[in-house]
Backbone as CSV, one residue per row, in Angstrom:
resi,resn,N_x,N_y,N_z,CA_x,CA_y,CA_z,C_x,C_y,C_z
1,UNK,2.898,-46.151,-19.726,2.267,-47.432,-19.935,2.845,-48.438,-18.944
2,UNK,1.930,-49.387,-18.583,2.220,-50.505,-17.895,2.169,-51.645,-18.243
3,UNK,2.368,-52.588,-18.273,2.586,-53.943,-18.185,2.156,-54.936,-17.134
4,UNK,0.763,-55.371,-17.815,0.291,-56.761,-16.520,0.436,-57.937,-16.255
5,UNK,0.989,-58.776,-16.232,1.436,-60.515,-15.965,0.192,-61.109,-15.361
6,UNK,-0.711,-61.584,-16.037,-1.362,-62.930,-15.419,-0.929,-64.284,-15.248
7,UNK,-0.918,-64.311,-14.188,-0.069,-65.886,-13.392,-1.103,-66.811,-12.451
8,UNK,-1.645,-68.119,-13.111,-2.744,-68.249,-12.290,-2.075,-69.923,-12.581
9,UNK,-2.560,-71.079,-11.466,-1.975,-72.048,-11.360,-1.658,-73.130,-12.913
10,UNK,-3.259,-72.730,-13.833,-3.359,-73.491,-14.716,-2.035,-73.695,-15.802
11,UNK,-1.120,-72.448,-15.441,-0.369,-72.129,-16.144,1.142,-73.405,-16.109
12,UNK,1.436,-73.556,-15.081,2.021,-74.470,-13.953,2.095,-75.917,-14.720
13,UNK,1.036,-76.379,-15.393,0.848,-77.844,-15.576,1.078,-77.663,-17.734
14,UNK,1.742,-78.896,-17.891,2.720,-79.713,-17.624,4.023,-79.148,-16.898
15,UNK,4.876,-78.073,-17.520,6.145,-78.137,-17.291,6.568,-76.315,-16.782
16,UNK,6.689,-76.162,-15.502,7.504,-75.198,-14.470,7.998,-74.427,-15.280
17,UNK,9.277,-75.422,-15.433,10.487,-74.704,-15.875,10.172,-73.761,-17.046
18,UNK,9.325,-74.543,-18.485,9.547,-74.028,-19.626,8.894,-73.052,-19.587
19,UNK,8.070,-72.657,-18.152,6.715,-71.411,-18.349,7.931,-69.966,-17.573
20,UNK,8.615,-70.862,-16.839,9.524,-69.679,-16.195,10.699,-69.356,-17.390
21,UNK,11.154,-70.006,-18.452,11.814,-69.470,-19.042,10.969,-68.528,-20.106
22,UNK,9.850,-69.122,-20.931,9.002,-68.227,-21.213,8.360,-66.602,-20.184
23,UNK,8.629,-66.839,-19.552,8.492,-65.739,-18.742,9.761,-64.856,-18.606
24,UNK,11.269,-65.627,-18.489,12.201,-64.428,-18.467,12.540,-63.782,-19.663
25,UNK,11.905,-64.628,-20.688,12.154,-63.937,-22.346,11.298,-62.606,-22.052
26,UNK,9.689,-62.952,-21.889,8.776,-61.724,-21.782,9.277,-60.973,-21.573
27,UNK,10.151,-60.886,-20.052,10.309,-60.021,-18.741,11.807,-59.078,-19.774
28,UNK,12.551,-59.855,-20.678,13.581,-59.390,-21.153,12.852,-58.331,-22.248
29,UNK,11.749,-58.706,-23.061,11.366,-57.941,-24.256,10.605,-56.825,-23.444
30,UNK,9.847,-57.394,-22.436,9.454,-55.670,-21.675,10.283,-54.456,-21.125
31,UNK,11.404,-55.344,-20.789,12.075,-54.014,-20.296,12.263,-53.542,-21.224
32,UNK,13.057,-53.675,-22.231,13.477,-53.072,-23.851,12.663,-51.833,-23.974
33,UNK,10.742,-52.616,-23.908,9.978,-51.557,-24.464,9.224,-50.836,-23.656
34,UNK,8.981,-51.517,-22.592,7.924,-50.422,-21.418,8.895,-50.363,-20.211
35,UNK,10.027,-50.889,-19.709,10.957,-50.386,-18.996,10.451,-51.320,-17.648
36,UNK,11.750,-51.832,-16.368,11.785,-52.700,-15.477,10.526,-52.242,-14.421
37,UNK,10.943,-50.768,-14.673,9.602,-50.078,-13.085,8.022,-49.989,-13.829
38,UNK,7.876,-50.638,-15.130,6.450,-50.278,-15.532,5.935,-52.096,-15.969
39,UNK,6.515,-53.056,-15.342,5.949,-54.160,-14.795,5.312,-54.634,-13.877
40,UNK,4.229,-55.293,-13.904,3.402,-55.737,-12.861,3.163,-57.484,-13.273
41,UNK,2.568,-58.069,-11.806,2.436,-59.264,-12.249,1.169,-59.518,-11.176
42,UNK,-0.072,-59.878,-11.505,-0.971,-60.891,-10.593,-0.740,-62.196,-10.564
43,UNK,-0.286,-62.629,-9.456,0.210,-64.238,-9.044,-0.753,-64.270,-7.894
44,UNK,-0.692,-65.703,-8.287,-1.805,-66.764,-7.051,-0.533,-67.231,-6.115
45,UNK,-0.883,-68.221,-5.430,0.156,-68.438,-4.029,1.203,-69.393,-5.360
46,UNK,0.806,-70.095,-5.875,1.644,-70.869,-6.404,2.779,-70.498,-6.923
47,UNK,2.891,-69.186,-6.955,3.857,-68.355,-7.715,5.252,-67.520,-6.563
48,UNK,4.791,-68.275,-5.454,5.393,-67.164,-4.642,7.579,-67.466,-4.846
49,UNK,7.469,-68.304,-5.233,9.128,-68.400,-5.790,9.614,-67.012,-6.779
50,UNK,8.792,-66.288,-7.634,9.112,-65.640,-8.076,8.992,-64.010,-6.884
51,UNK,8.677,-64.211,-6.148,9.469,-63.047,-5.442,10.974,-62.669,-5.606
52,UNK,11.605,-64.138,-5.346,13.111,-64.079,-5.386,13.660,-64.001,-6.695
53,UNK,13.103,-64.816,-7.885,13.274,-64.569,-9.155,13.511,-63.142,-9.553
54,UNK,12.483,-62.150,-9.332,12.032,-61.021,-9.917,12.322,-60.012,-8.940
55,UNK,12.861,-59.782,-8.338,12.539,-58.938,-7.442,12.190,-57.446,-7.679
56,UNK,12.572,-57.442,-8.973,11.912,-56.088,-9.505,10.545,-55.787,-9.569
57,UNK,9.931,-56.935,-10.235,8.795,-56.405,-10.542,7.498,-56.596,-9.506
58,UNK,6.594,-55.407,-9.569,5.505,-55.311,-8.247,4.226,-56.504,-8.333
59,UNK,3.990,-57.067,-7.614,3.158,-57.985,-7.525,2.135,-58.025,-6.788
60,UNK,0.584,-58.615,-7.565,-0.543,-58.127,-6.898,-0.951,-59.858,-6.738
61,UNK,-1.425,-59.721,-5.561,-2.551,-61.060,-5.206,-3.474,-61.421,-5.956
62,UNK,-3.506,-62.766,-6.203,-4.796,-62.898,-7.444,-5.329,-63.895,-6.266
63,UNK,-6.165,-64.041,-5.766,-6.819,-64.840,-4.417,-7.775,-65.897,-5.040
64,UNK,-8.018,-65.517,-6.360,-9.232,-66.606,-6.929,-8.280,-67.635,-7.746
65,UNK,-7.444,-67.289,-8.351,-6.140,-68.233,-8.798,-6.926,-67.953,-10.367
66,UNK,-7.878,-66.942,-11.268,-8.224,-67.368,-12.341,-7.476,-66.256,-13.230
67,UNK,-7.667,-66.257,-14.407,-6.954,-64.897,-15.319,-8.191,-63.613,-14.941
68,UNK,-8.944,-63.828,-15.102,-10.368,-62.889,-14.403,-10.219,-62.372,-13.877
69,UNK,-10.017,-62.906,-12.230,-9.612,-62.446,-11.313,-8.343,-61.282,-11.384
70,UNK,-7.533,-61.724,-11.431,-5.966,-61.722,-11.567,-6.041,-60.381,-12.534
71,UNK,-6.521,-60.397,-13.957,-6.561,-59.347,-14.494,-7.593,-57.976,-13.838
72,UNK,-8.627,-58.243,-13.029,-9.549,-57.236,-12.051,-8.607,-56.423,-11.321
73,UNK,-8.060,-57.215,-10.452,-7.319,-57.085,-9.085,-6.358,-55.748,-9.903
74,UNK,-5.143,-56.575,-11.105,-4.272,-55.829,-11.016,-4.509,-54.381,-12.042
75,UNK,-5.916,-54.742,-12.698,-6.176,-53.427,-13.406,-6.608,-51.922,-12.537
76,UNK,-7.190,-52.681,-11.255,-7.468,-51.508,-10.244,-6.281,-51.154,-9.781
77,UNK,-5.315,-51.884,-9.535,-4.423,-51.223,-8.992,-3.615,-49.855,-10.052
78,UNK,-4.064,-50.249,-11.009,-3.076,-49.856,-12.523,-4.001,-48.205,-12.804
79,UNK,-4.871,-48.352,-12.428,-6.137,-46.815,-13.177,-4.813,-45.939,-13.124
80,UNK,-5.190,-45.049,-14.350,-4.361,-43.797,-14.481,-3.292,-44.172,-15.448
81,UNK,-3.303,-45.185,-15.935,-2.363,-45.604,-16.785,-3.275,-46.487,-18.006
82,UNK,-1.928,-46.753,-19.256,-2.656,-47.417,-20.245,-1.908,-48.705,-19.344
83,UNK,-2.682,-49.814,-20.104,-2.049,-51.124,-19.804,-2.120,-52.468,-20.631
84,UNK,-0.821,-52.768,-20.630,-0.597,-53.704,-21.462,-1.385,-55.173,-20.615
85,UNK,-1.792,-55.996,-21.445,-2.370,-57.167,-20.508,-2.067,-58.431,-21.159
86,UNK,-0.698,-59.195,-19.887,-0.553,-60.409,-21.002,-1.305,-61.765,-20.000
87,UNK,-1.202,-62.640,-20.601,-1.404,-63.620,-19.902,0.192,-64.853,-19.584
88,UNK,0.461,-64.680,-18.758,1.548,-65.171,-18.593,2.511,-66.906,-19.450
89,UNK,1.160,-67.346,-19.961,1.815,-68.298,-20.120,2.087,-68.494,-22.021
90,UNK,1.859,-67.217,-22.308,1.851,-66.490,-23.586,3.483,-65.954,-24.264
91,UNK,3.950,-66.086,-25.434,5.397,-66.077,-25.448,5.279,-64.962,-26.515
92,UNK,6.453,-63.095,-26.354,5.591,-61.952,-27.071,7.300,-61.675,-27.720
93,UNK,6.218,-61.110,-28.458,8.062,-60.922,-29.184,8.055,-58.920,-29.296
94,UNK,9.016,-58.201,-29.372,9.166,-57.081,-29.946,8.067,-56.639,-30.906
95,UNK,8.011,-57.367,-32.018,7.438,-56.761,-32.909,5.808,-56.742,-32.896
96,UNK,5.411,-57.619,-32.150,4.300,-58.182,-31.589,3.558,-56.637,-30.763
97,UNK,4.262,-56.531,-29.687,4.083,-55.563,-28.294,3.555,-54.258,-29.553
98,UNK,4.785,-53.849,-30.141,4.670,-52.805,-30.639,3.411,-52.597,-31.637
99,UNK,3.004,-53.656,-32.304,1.729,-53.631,-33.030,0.642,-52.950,-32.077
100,UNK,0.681,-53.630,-30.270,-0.499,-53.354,-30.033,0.111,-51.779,-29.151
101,UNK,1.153,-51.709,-29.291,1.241,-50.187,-28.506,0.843,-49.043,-29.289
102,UNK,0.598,-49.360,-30.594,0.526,-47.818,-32.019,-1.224,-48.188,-31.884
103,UNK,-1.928,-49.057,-31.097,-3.755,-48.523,-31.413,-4.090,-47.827,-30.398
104,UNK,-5.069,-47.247,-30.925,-5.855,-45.929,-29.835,-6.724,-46.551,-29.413
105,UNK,-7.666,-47.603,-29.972,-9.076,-47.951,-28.762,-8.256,-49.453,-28.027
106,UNK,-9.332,-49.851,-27.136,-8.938,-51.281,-26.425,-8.803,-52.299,-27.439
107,UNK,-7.572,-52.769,-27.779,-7.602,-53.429,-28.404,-6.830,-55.273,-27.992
108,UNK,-7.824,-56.671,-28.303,-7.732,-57.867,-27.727,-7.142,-58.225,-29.093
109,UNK,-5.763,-58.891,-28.678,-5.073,-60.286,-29.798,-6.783,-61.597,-30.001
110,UNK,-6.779,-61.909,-30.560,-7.891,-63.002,-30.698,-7.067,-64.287,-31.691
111,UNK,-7.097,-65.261,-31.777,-7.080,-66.534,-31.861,-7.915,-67.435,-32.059
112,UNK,-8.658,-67.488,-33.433,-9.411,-68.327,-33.648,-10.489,-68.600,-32.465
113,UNK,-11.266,-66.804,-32.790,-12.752,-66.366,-31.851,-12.389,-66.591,-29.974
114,UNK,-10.632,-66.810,-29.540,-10.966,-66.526,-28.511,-9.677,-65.837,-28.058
115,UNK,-9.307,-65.446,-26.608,-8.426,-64.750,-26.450,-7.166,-65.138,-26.112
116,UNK,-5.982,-64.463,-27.152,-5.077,-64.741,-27.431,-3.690,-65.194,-26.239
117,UNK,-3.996,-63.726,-24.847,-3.549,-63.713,-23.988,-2.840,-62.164,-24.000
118,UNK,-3.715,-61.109,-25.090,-2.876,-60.199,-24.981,-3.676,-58.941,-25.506
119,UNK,-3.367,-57.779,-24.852,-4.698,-56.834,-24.987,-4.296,-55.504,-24.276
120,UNK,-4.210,-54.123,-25.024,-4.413,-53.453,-24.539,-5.209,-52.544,-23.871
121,UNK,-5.379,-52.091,-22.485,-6.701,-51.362,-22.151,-5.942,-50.165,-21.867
122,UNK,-6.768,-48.849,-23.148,-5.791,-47.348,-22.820,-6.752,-46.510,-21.396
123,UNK,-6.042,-46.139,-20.637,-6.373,-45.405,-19.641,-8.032,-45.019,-19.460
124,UNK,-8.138,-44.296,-20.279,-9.752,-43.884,-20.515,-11.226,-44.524,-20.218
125,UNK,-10.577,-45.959,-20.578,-11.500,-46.969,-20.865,-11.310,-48.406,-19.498
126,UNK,-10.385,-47.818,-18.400,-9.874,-49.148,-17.706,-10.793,-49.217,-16.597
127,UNK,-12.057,-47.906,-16.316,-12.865,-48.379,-15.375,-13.917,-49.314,-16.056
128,UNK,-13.960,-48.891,-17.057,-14.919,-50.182,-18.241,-14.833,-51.545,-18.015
129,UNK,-13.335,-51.485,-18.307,-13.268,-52.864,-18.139,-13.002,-53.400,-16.925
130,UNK,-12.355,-52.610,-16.164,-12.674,-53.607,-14.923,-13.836,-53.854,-14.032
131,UNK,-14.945,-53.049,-14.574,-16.273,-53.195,-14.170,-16.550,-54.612,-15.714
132,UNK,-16.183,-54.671,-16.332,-16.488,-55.941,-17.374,-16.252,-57.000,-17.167
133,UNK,-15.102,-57.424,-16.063,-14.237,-57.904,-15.447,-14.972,-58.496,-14.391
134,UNK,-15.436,-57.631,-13.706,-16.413,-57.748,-12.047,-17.660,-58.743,-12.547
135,UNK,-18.564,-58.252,-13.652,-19.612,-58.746,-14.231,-18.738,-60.372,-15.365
136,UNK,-17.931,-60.596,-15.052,-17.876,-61.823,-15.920,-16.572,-63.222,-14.633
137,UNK,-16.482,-63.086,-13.250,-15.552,-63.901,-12.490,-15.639,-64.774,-12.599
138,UNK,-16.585,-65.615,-13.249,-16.843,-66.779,-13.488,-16.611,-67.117,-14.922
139,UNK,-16.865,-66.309,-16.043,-16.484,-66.502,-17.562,-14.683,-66.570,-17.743
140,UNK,-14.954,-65.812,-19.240,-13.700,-66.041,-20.096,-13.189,-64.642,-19.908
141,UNK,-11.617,-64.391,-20.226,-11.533,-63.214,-20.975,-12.438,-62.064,-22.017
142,UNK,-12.517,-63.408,-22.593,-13.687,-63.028,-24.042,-14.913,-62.379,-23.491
143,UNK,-15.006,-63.352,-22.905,-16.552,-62.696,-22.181,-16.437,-61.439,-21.658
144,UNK,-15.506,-60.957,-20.635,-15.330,-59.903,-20.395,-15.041,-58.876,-21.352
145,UNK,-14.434,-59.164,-22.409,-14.293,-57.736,-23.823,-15.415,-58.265,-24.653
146,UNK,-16.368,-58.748,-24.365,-17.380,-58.969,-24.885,-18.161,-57.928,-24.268
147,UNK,-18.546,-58.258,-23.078,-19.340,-57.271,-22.311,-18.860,-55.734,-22.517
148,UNK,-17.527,-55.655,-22.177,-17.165,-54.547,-22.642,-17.356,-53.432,-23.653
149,UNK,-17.436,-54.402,-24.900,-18.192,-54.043,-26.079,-19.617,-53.341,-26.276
150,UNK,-20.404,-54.544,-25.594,-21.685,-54.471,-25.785,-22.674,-53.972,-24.838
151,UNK,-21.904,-53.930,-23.232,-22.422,-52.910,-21.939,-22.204,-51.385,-22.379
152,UNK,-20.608,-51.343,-22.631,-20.131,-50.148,-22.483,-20.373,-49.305,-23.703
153,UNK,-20.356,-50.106,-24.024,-20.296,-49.302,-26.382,-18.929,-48.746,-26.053
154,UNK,-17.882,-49.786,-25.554,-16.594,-49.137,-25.541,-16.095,-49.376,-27.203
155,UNK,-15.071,-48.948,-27.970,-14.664,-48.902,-28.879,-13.553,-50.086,-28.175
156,UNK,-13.783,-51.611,-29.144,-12.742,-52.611,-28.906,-12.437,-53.308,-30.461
157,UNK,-11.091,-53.254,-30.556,-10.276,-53.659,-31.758,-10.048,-55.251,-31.473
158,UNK,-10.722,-56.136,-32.165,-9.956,-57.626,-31.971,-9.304,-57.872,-33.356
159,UNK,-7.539,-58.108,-32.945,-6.647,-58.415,-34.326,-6.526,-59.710,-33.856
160,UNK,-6.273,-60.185,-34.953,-6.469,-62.042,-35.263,-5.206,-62.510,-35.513
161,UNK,-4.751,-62.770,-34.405,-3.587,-63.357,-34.502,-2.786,-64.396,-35.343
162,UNK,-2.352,-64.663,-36.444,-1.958,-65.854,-37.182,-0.849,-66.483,-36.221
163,UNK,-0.769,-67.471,-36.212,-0.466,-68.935,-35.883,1.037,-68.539,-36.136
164,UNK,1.738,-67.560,-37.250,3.365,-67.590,-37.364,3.273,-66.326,-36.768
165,UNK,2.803,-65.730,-36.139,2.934,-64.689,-34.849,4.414,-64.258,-34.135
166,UNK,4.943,-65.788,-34.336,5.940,-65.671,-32.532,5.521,-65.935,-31.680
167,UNK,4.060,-66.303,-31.697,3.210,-66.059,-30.246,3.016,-67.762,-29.584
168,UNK,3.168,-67.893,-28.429,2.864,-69.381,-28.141,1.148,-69.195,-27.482
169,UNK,0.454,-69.306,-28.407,-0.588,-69.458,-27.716,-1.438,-70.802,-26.925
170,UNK,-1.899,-71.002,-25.641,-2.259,-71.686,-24.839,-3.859,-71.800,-25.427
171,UNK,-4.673,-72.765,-24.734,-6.029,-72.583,-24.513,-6.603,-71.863,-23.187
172,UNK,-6.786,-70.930,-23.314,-6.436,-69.466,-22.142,-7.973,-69.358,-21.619
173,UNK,-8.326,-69.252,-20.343,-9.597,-69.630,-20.051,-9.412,-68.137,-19.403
């Protein structure tokens, strides 16, 4: 299994710092569970400080700066694997990850009908979605495991995240 980081500018505004410490917590609970070499991250230019930050983990170009994008790009790079998909500006705890590592179909965190920032796509199903992905660069997440759903007749699990989660959820476009 892998691990995807969406990093797109929107993430950036109000405050840097608190998104980069939210990020070294992530980066700490992933290694624990999917390990330092099974991280990935799609960053836009704005991100390029974390080269030096991270130097571990592999990083893909997101050129459109959107989560869309960013999640396309680095799911092609990913085929052949399951993959974890966060949205970076999203805060995951242990117990969290592991909920979505024990389901078998694609399964999206959801948040009051939209997306949470967190989603697994298992191997089988990742040309699906990144063809769901291609057909939605201009939409939502949602939209894209929407399509997914309803193009593909893929089998997709949306769990509903409650609010005492652990989870910091954003308004995630």
């Amino acid at each position: 299994m892998k691990a995807l980081l969406l990093l797109y500018s929107k993430l950036i505004h109000p405050n840097r710092s608190e998104l980069y410490r939210n990020l070294e917590r992530n980066m700490e609970v992933l290694n624990r569970i999917i390990g330092i070499d099974s991280i990935y991250a799609s960053i836009s230019s704005h991100f390029k400080d974390l080269f030096d930050k991270f130097p571990e983990v592999c990083f893909v170009n997101n050129l459109r700066d959107t989560s869309v994008f960013g999640a396309y790009k680095g799911l092609r790079k990913l085929r052949g694997n399951d993959v974890l998909l966060l949205d970076g500006g999203v805060k995951v705890t242990r117990d969290l990850l592991l909920r979505f590592i024990d389901k078998v179909h694609v399964t999206v965190g959801v948040f009051r009908e939209r997306w949470a920032g967190i989603a697994l796509v298992k191997m089988r199903d990742l040309d699906y979605v990144v063809r769901s992905l291609e057909k939605n660069f201009e939409g939502t997440m949602m939209d894209a495991f929407r399509t997914l759903k309803e193009t593909y007749s893929i089998v997709t699990e949306f769990l509903d995240l409650e609010e005492d989660s652990g989870m910091v959820i954003l308004d995630i476009k």
